[in-house]
Short mmCIF file of C-alpha atoms and ligand atoms in Angstrom, two decimals:
data_model
loop_
_atom_site.label_atom_id
_atom_site.label_comp_id
_atom_site.label_asym_id
_atom_site.label_seq_id
_atom_site.Cartn_x
_atom_site.Cartn_y
_atom_site.Cartn_z
CA UNK A 1289 147.88 98.35 111.00
CA UNK A 1290 145.42 98.74 108.52
CA UNK A 1291 142.97 102.54 108.29
CA UNK A 1292 140.98 101.61 105.58
CA UNK A 1293 137.20 102.57 106.24
CA UNK A 1294 135.62 99.43 106.92
CA UNK A 1295 132.74 98.32 103.68
CA UNK A 1296 129.34 99.20 103.38
CA UNK A 1297 127.31 96.76 103.46
CA UNK A 1298 122.82 97.54 103.12
CA UNK A 1299 123.35 97.78 107.42
CA UNK A 1300 125.27 100.83 106.77
CA UNK A 1301 122.48 102.62 105.29
CA UNK A 1302 119.77 101.63 108.57
CA UNK A 1303 118.46 103.63 111.24
CA UNK A 1304 118.45 102.51 115.05
CA UNK A 1305 114.90 103.17 114.43
CA UNK A 1306 112.45 100.64 114.34
CA UNK A 1307 109.40 100.83 111.24
CA UNK A 1308 106.18 100.83 112.15
CA UNK A 1309 104.80 99.44 109.75
CA UNK A 1310 102.10 96.99 109.88
CA UNK A 1311 103.59 93.07 109.91
CA UNK A 1312 103.82 91.90 106.10
CA UNK A 1313 103.72 95.76 104.39
CA UNK A 1314 105.39 95.61 101.41
CA UNK A 1315 107.50 98.66 102.70
CA UNK A 1316 109.46 96.55 105.07
CA UNK A 1317 110.95 94.56 101.64
CA UNK A 1318 111.22 97.93 99.71
CA UNK A 1319 113.57 99.84 102.53
CA UNK A 1320 115.81 96.29 101.97
CA UNK A 1321 116.15 96.89 98.54
CA UNK A 1322 116.78 100.87 99.13
CA UNK A 1323 119.62 99.92 101.38
CA UNK A 1324 121.27 97.33 99.61
CA UNK A 1325 121.01 99.32 96.35
CA UNK A 1326 122.95 101.97 97.70
CA UNK A 1327 125.85 99.19 99.41
CA UNK A 1328 125.64 98.06 95.85
CA UNK A 1329 126.95 101.90 94.59
CA UNK A 1330 128.85 101.91 98.00
CA UNK A 1331 128.23 105.71 98.01
CA UNK A 1332 128.91 107.18 101.75
CA UNK A 1333 125.40 107.44 103.65
CA UNK A 1334 126.60 111.40 104.53
CA UNK A 1335 126.39 111.65 100.84
CA UNK A 1336 122.93 110.62 100.15
CA UNK A 1337 119.68 112.02 101.38
CA UNK A 1338 116.40 110.87 101.24
CA UNK A 1339 112.93 112.76 100.65
CA UNK A 1340 109.95 111.78 101.72
CA UNK A 1341 106.71 113.09 101.08
CA UNK A 1342 103.81 111.68 103.70
CA UNK A 1343 101.96 108.27 103.71
CA UNK A 1344 103.17 104.97 105.18
CA UNK A 1345 105.82 105.01 102.25
CA UNK A 1346 106.65 108.42 103.21
CA UNK A 1347 107.79 107.62 106.50
CA UNK A 1348 111.37 105.77 104.18
CA UNK A 1349 113.88 107.85 105.38
CA UNK A 1350 113.44 108.46 109.27
CA UNK A 1351 114.46 104.62 108.68
CA UNK A 1352 117.95 105.28 106.76
CA UNK A 1353 121.01 106.66 108.57
CA UNK A 1354 121.56 108.66 105.08
CA UNK A 1355 120.43 112.87 105.69
CA UNK A 1356 116.32 112.83 105.39
CA UNK A 1357 113.99 115.39 104.41
CA UNK A 1358 110.47 113.78 105.55
CA UNK A 1359 108.33 116.64 103.80
CA UNK A 1360 105.03 117.58 102.54
CA UNK A 1361 102.29 115.87 101.75
CA UNK A 1362 102.63 115.67 97.94
CA UNK A 1363 105.96 118.32 97.67
CA UNK A 1364 108.97 115.36 97.76
CA UNK A 1365 109.94 115.97 94.43
CA UNK A 1366 109.74 119.90 94.30
CA UNK A 1367 111.82 119.25 97.89
CA UNK A 1368 114.93 117.31 96.41
CA UNK A 1369 115.00 119.27 92.99
CA UNK A 1370 115.93 122.23 94.57
CA UNK A 1371 118.74 119.69 96.90
CA UNK A 1372 119.95 118.38 93.98
CA UNK A 1373 120.45 121.06 92.32
CA UNK A 1374 121.25 123.30 94.78
CA UNK A 1375 124.24 120.51 96.31
CA UNK A 1376 124.71 118.70 93.11
CA UNK A 1377 127.47 116.30 95.15
CA UNK A 1378 124.59 114.39 97.08
CA UNK A 1379 122.73 111.49 95.36
CA UNK A 1380 119.17 112.18 96.11
CA UNK A 1381 116.33 109.74 96.21
CA UNK A 1382 113.30 110.21 96.33
CA UNK A 1383 110.56 107.97 98.52
CA UNK A 1384 106.49 107.62 98.07
CA UNK A 1385 103.31 106.41 97.52
CA UNK A 1386 100.90 106.43 94.76
CA UNK A 1387 98.62 108.76 96.70
CA UNK A 1388 101.31 111.33 97.62
CA UNK A 1389 102.99 111.77 94.41
CA UNK A 1390 100.03 111.12 91.51
CA UNK A 1391 97.00 112.78 93.86
CA UNK A 1392 98.59 115.37 95.75
CA UNK A 1393 102.19 115.67 94.07
CA UNK A 1394 100.85 114.97 89.89
CA UNK A 1395 102.19 118.40 89.40
CA UNK A 1396 105.32 118.25 90.58
CA UNK A 1397 105.67 114.43 88.67
CA UNK A 1398 104.99 115.66 85.41
CA UNK A 1399 107.83 118.80 85.81
CA UNK A 1400 110.27 116.51 87.60
CA UNK A 1401 109.76 113.94 84.62
CA UNK A 1402 110.02 117.36 82.03
CA UNK A 1403 112.85 118.75 84.20
CA UNK A 1404 115.23 115.75 83.53
CA UNK A 1405 116.59 116.59 87.20
CA UNK A 1406 119.40 113.85 87.97
CA UNK A 1407 116.58 112.17 91.16
CA UNK A 1408 115.45 108.45 92.10
CA UNK A 1409 112.22 108.32 92.66
CA UNK A 1410 110.88 105.35 93.87
CA UNK A 1411 106.85 105.58 94.37
CA UNK A 1412 105.86 102.59 96.44
CA UNK A 1413 102.44 102.42 94.26
CA UNK A 1414 99.99 99.88 96.25
CA UNK A 1415 96.60 101.15 94.88
CA UNK A 1416 95.55 103.01 98.17
CA UNK A 1417 95.95 105.56 100.57
CA UNK A 1418 97.60 104.00 103.35
CA UNK A 1419 97.57 106.21 105.73
CA UNK A 1420 94.22 107.31 106.09
CA UNK A 1421 92.83 104.05 106.18
CA UNK A 1422 91.98 102.83 102.58
CA UNK A 1423 91.41 105.53 100.50
CA UNK A 1424 90.82 105.04 96.53
CA UNK A 1425 94.48 106.35 94.95
CA UNK A 1426 94.46 107.68 91.53
CA UNK A 1427 95.80 104.13 90.74
CA UNK A 1428 93.54 102.09 92.37
CA UNK A 1429 91.12 100.06 89.73
CA UNK A 1430 87.46 101.86 88.80
CA UNK A 1431 85.97 98.94 90.23
CA UNK A 1432 87.19 98.15 93.76
CA UNK A 1433 84.81 97.80 96.78
CA UNK A 1434 85.41 99.37 99.63
CA UNK A 1435 83.07 101.24 102.43
CA UNK A 1436 85.23 104.45 101.78
CA UNK A 1437 83.85 103.94 97.72
CA UNK A 1438 81.16 101.38 97.70
CA UNK A 1439 80.50 99.72 94.17
CA UNK A 1440 83.80 101.33 93.13
CA UNK A 1441 85.08 104.89 91.91
CA UNK A 1442 84.17 104.54 88.58
CA UNK A 1443 87.12 106.97 87.89
CA UNK A 1444 89.46 105.15 84.85
CA UNK A 1445 93.17 104.94 87.24
CA UNK A 1446 96.06 107.37 86.28
CA UNK A 1447 99.29 105.10 84.22
CA UNK A 1448 102.09 106.40 85.85
CA UNK A 1449 104.21 104.69 83.18
CA UNK A 1450 103.31 106.08 80.29
CA UNK A 1451 102.54 109.54 82.24
CA UNK A 1452 106.46 109.86 82.70
CA UNK A 1453 107.40 107.84 79.67
CA UNK A 1454 105.24 111.08 77.61
CA UNK A 1455 106.13 113.72 80.07
CA UNK A 1456 110.22 112.74 79.54
CA UNK A 1457 111.72 110.09 82.22
CA UNK A 1458 114.88 109.54 81.43
CA UNK A 1459 114.48 105.76 82.87
CA UNK A 1460 111.42 104.13 83.50
CA UNK A 1461 110.83 100.69 85.61
CA UNK A 1462 108.79 98.45 87.81
CA UNK A 1463 109.33 96.29 90.42
CA UNK A 1464 107.93 94.34 92.74
CA UNK A 1465 108.72 94.57 96.76
CA UNK A 1466 108.56 90.71 97.15
CA UNK A 1467 111.45 90.58 95.22
CA UNK A 1468 113.72 92.58 97.18
CA UNK A 1469 117.24 91.80 94.79
CA UNK A 1470 115.07 93.04 91.69
CA UNK A 1471 114.30 94.93 92.94
CA UNK A 1472 117.65 96.47 94.54
CA UNK A 1473 119.38 95.39 91.40
CA UNK A 1474 116.88 98.51 89.74
CA UNK A 1475 117.12 100.69 92.01
CA UNK A 1476 121.32 101.12 91.47
CA UNK A 1477 121.11 100.95 88.23
CA UNK A 1478 118.29 104.06 88.51
CA UNK A 1479 120.69 106.12 90.47
CA UNK A 1480 123.79 105.34 88.05
CA UNK A 1481 121.42 106.67 85.25
CA UNK A 1482 121.81 109.83 85.05
CA UNK A 1483 118.59 112.30 84.84
CA UNK A 1484 115.36 111.99 86.34
CA UNK A 1485 114.76 107.86 87.16
CA UNK A 1486 111.29 106.58 87.51
CA UNK A 1487 110.57 103.29 90.21
CA UNK A 1488 107.08 101.99 90.07
CA UNK A 1489 107.98 99.70 93.19
CA UNK A 1490 105.11 97.39 93.61
CA UNK A 1491 104.27 97.00 97.23
CA UNK A 1492 100.83 95.51 98.48
CA UNK A 1493 99.33 97.00 101.69
CA UNK A 1494 97.84 93.85 103.18
CA UNK A 1495 96.36 95.29 105.68
CA UNK A 1496 93.35 98.13 103.13
CA UNK A 1497 94.25 95.55 99.54
CA UNK A 1498 95.40 91.96 101.35
CA UNK A 1499 94.18 90.54 97.93
CA UNK A 1500 97.17 92.58 96.92
CA UNK A 1501 99.31 89.48 98.53
CA UNK A 1502 97.65 87.68 95.23
CA UNK A 1503 100.96 90.13 92.89
CA UNK A 1504 103.20 87.62 93.59
CA UNK A 1505 101.33 85.64 91.64
CA UNK A 1506 100.99 88.05 88.55
CA UNK A 1507 104.27 89.47 88.54
CA UNK A 1508 106.58 88.01 86.11
CA UNK A 1509 109.97 89.71 83.82
CA UNK A 1510 108.92 92.04 81.49
CA UNK A 1511 110.04 91.27 77.73
CA UNK A 1512 109.60 94.86 77.07
CA UNK A 1513 113.18 95.84 75.30
CA UNK A 1514 114.82 98.75 76.85
CA UNK A 1515 116.38 99.24 73.43
CA UNK A 1516 113.17 100.93 72.44
CA UNK A 1517 112.61 104.42 71.61
CA UNK A 1518 110.73 106.69 73.84
CA UNK A 1519 107.07 106.17 71.36
CA UNK A 1520 107.83 102.07 70.94
CA UNK A 1521 108.10 101.70 74.96
CA UNK A 1522 105.03 103.55 75.94
CA UNK A 1523 102.75 101.87 73.17
CA UNK A 1524 104.58 98.55 74.84
CA UNK A 1525 104.34 99.87 78.67
CA UNK A 1526 100.19 100.89 77.67
CA UNK A 1527 99.77 97.19 76.62
CA UNK A 1528 100.79 95.70 79.38
CA UNK A 1529 99.00 94.62 81.95
CA UNK A 1530 100.39 96.14 84.27
CA UNK A 1531 102.84 93.23 86.01
CA UNK A 1532 105.36 92.90 83.93
CA UNK A 1533 109.25 93.64 85.93
CA UNK A 1534 112.30 95.22 85.00
CA UNK A 1535 113.66 98.43 83.21
CA UNK A 1536 111.04 99.35 80.49
CA UNK A 1537 112.92 102.30 79.13
CA UNK A 1538 116.21 104.20 78.80
CA UNK A 1539 117.44 107.68 77.64
CA UNK A 1540 119.61 109.50 76.71
CA UNK A 1541 117.88 112.82 77.66
CA UNK A 1542 121.27 115.07 79.38
CA UNK A 1543 120.29 116.02 82.32
CA UNK A 1544 119.47 119.52 83.94
CA UNK A 1545 122.94 120.57 85.77
CA UNK A 1546 122.38 124.04 86.40
CA UNK A 1547 125.76 126.13 86.59
CA UNK A 1548 126.90 126.92 90.41
CA UNK A 1549 126.02 129.27 92.05
CA UNK A 1550 128.08 131.78 94.06
CA UNK A 1551 128.20 131.23 97.57
CA UNK A 1552 125.60 133.68 98.55
CA UNK A 1553 125.50 133.80 103.38
CA UNK A 1554 122.15 134.29 104.98
CA UNK A 1555 122.92 138.06 105.47
CA UNK A 1556 123.08 139.10 101.19
CA UNK A 1557 119.48 137.17 101.39
CA UNK A 1558 118.48 139.09 104.24
CA UNK A 1559 119.80 142.38 101.85
CA UNK A 1560 118.42 141.29 98.59
CA UNK A 1561 114.38 140.75 100.49
CA UNK A 1562 115.11 144.88 102.74
CA UNK A 1563 112.29 147.13 102.28
CA UNK A 1564 113.13 150.10 101.22
CA UNK A 1565 112.39 152.63 103.19
C1 TPP B 1198 97.79 119.30 102.55
C2 TPP B 1198 97.49 117.39 103.32
N1 TPP B 1198 96.13 116.94 102.59
C3 TPP B 1198 95.88 115.45 103.02
C4 TPP B 1198 96.71 114.88 104.24
C5 TPP B 1198 96.18 113.89 104.60
N2 TPP B 1198 96.88 112.47 104.13
C6 TPP B 1198 98.42 111.57 104.72
S1 TPP B 1198 98.71 110.66 103.58
C7 TPP B 1198 97.95 110.06 102.55
C8 TPP B 1198 97.61 109.54 101.62
C9 TPP B 1198 99.06 108.77 101.46
O1 TPP B 1198 98.52 107.70 100.56
P1 TPP B 1198 99.91 107.90 99.50
O2 TPP B 1198 100.79 108.78 99.18
O3 TPP B 1198 99.72 105.93 98.57
O4 TPP B 1198 101.15 106.35 101.22
P2 TPP B 1198 100.98 105.10 101.54
O5 TPP B 1198 99.88 105.40 103.05
O6 TPP B 1198 100.07 104.11 101.08
O7 TPP B 1198 101.92 104.39 102.07
C10 TPP B 1198 96.88 111.25 103.14
C11 TPP B 1198 95.50 111.84 101.68
C12 TPP B 1198 97.83 115.41 104.61
N3 TPP B 1198 98.53 114.90 104.95
N4 TPP B 1198 98.29 116.28 104.20
S1 SF4 B 1199 98.44 100.79 106.31
FE1 SF4 B 1199 98.95 99.89 104.43
S2 SF4 B 1199 100.60 101.03 103.15
FE2 SF4 B 1199 100.23 101.55 105.46
S3 SF4 B 1199 102.09 99.70 107.11
FE3 SF4 B 1199 99.39 99.36 106.80
S4 SF4 B 1199 100.63 97.68 105.21
FE4 SF4 B 1199 101.89 99.19 105.20
#
């Protein structure tokens, strides 16, 4: 009798919930890439947690069979950091959008890069707030004209990869939803790399930014060498037009690995917080 566990495939990491993203949304493909990456790593679903904030892209945990936490807008990295520190045995992925991660969650983004806890952060960047119907986000181009920003905001865009590098991120990459296998490969590399891995995935919002369908003609493999030091990589990424794909930097900072805390019970915590008469 063969009692070996069945091989893990991408399907093993998919839940039975049917995604409710708009037809053509790039996030479908990112879901597929995440599940393929997990199958490549072959870590069982019950040893993975997917943590998110709020937004269309932040629906991701519900569509996987892993443990999930669909949290508070902009706070995914804070929740994930706490989880990884408390349960270092888990593989922790963090998923969300540019609004969630760089606007309300911007502060947590900086400090997650700086702290270097072993998380893999996948941001589905569509340069817009999709869920709340098309407001400009920190990565929206200053001249993007829309009903909600007539004539454009005129505000310079945030550069997530450069900011991640400057803040200490240990692995920085860009992927494209239209290349699910390439994205899966980059996510798997990010999971395997120790410390905080940041992966920007260009993921078109076909509803509020239909012109992003053209991204497939603009993306190309990066010629930035990952052997660069941090300063050189930062300068190269800053000079790039935002469509170079691949791992753009891989550092060797030691991840933060707090020593294991002794097991404490709820009763112990209650005692610690008890008000003395
Ligand atoms: C504290 C708080 N402020 C605002 C909102 C409203 N809100 C929900 S999702 C969202 C933006 C989502 O944009 P993004 O993260 O880019 O994700 P997308 O929907 O484009 O995938 C906002 C502003 C909220 N849910 N909570
Ligand atoms: S609004 Fe945009 S980001 Fe949200 S599901 Fe639709 S296409 Fe995707």
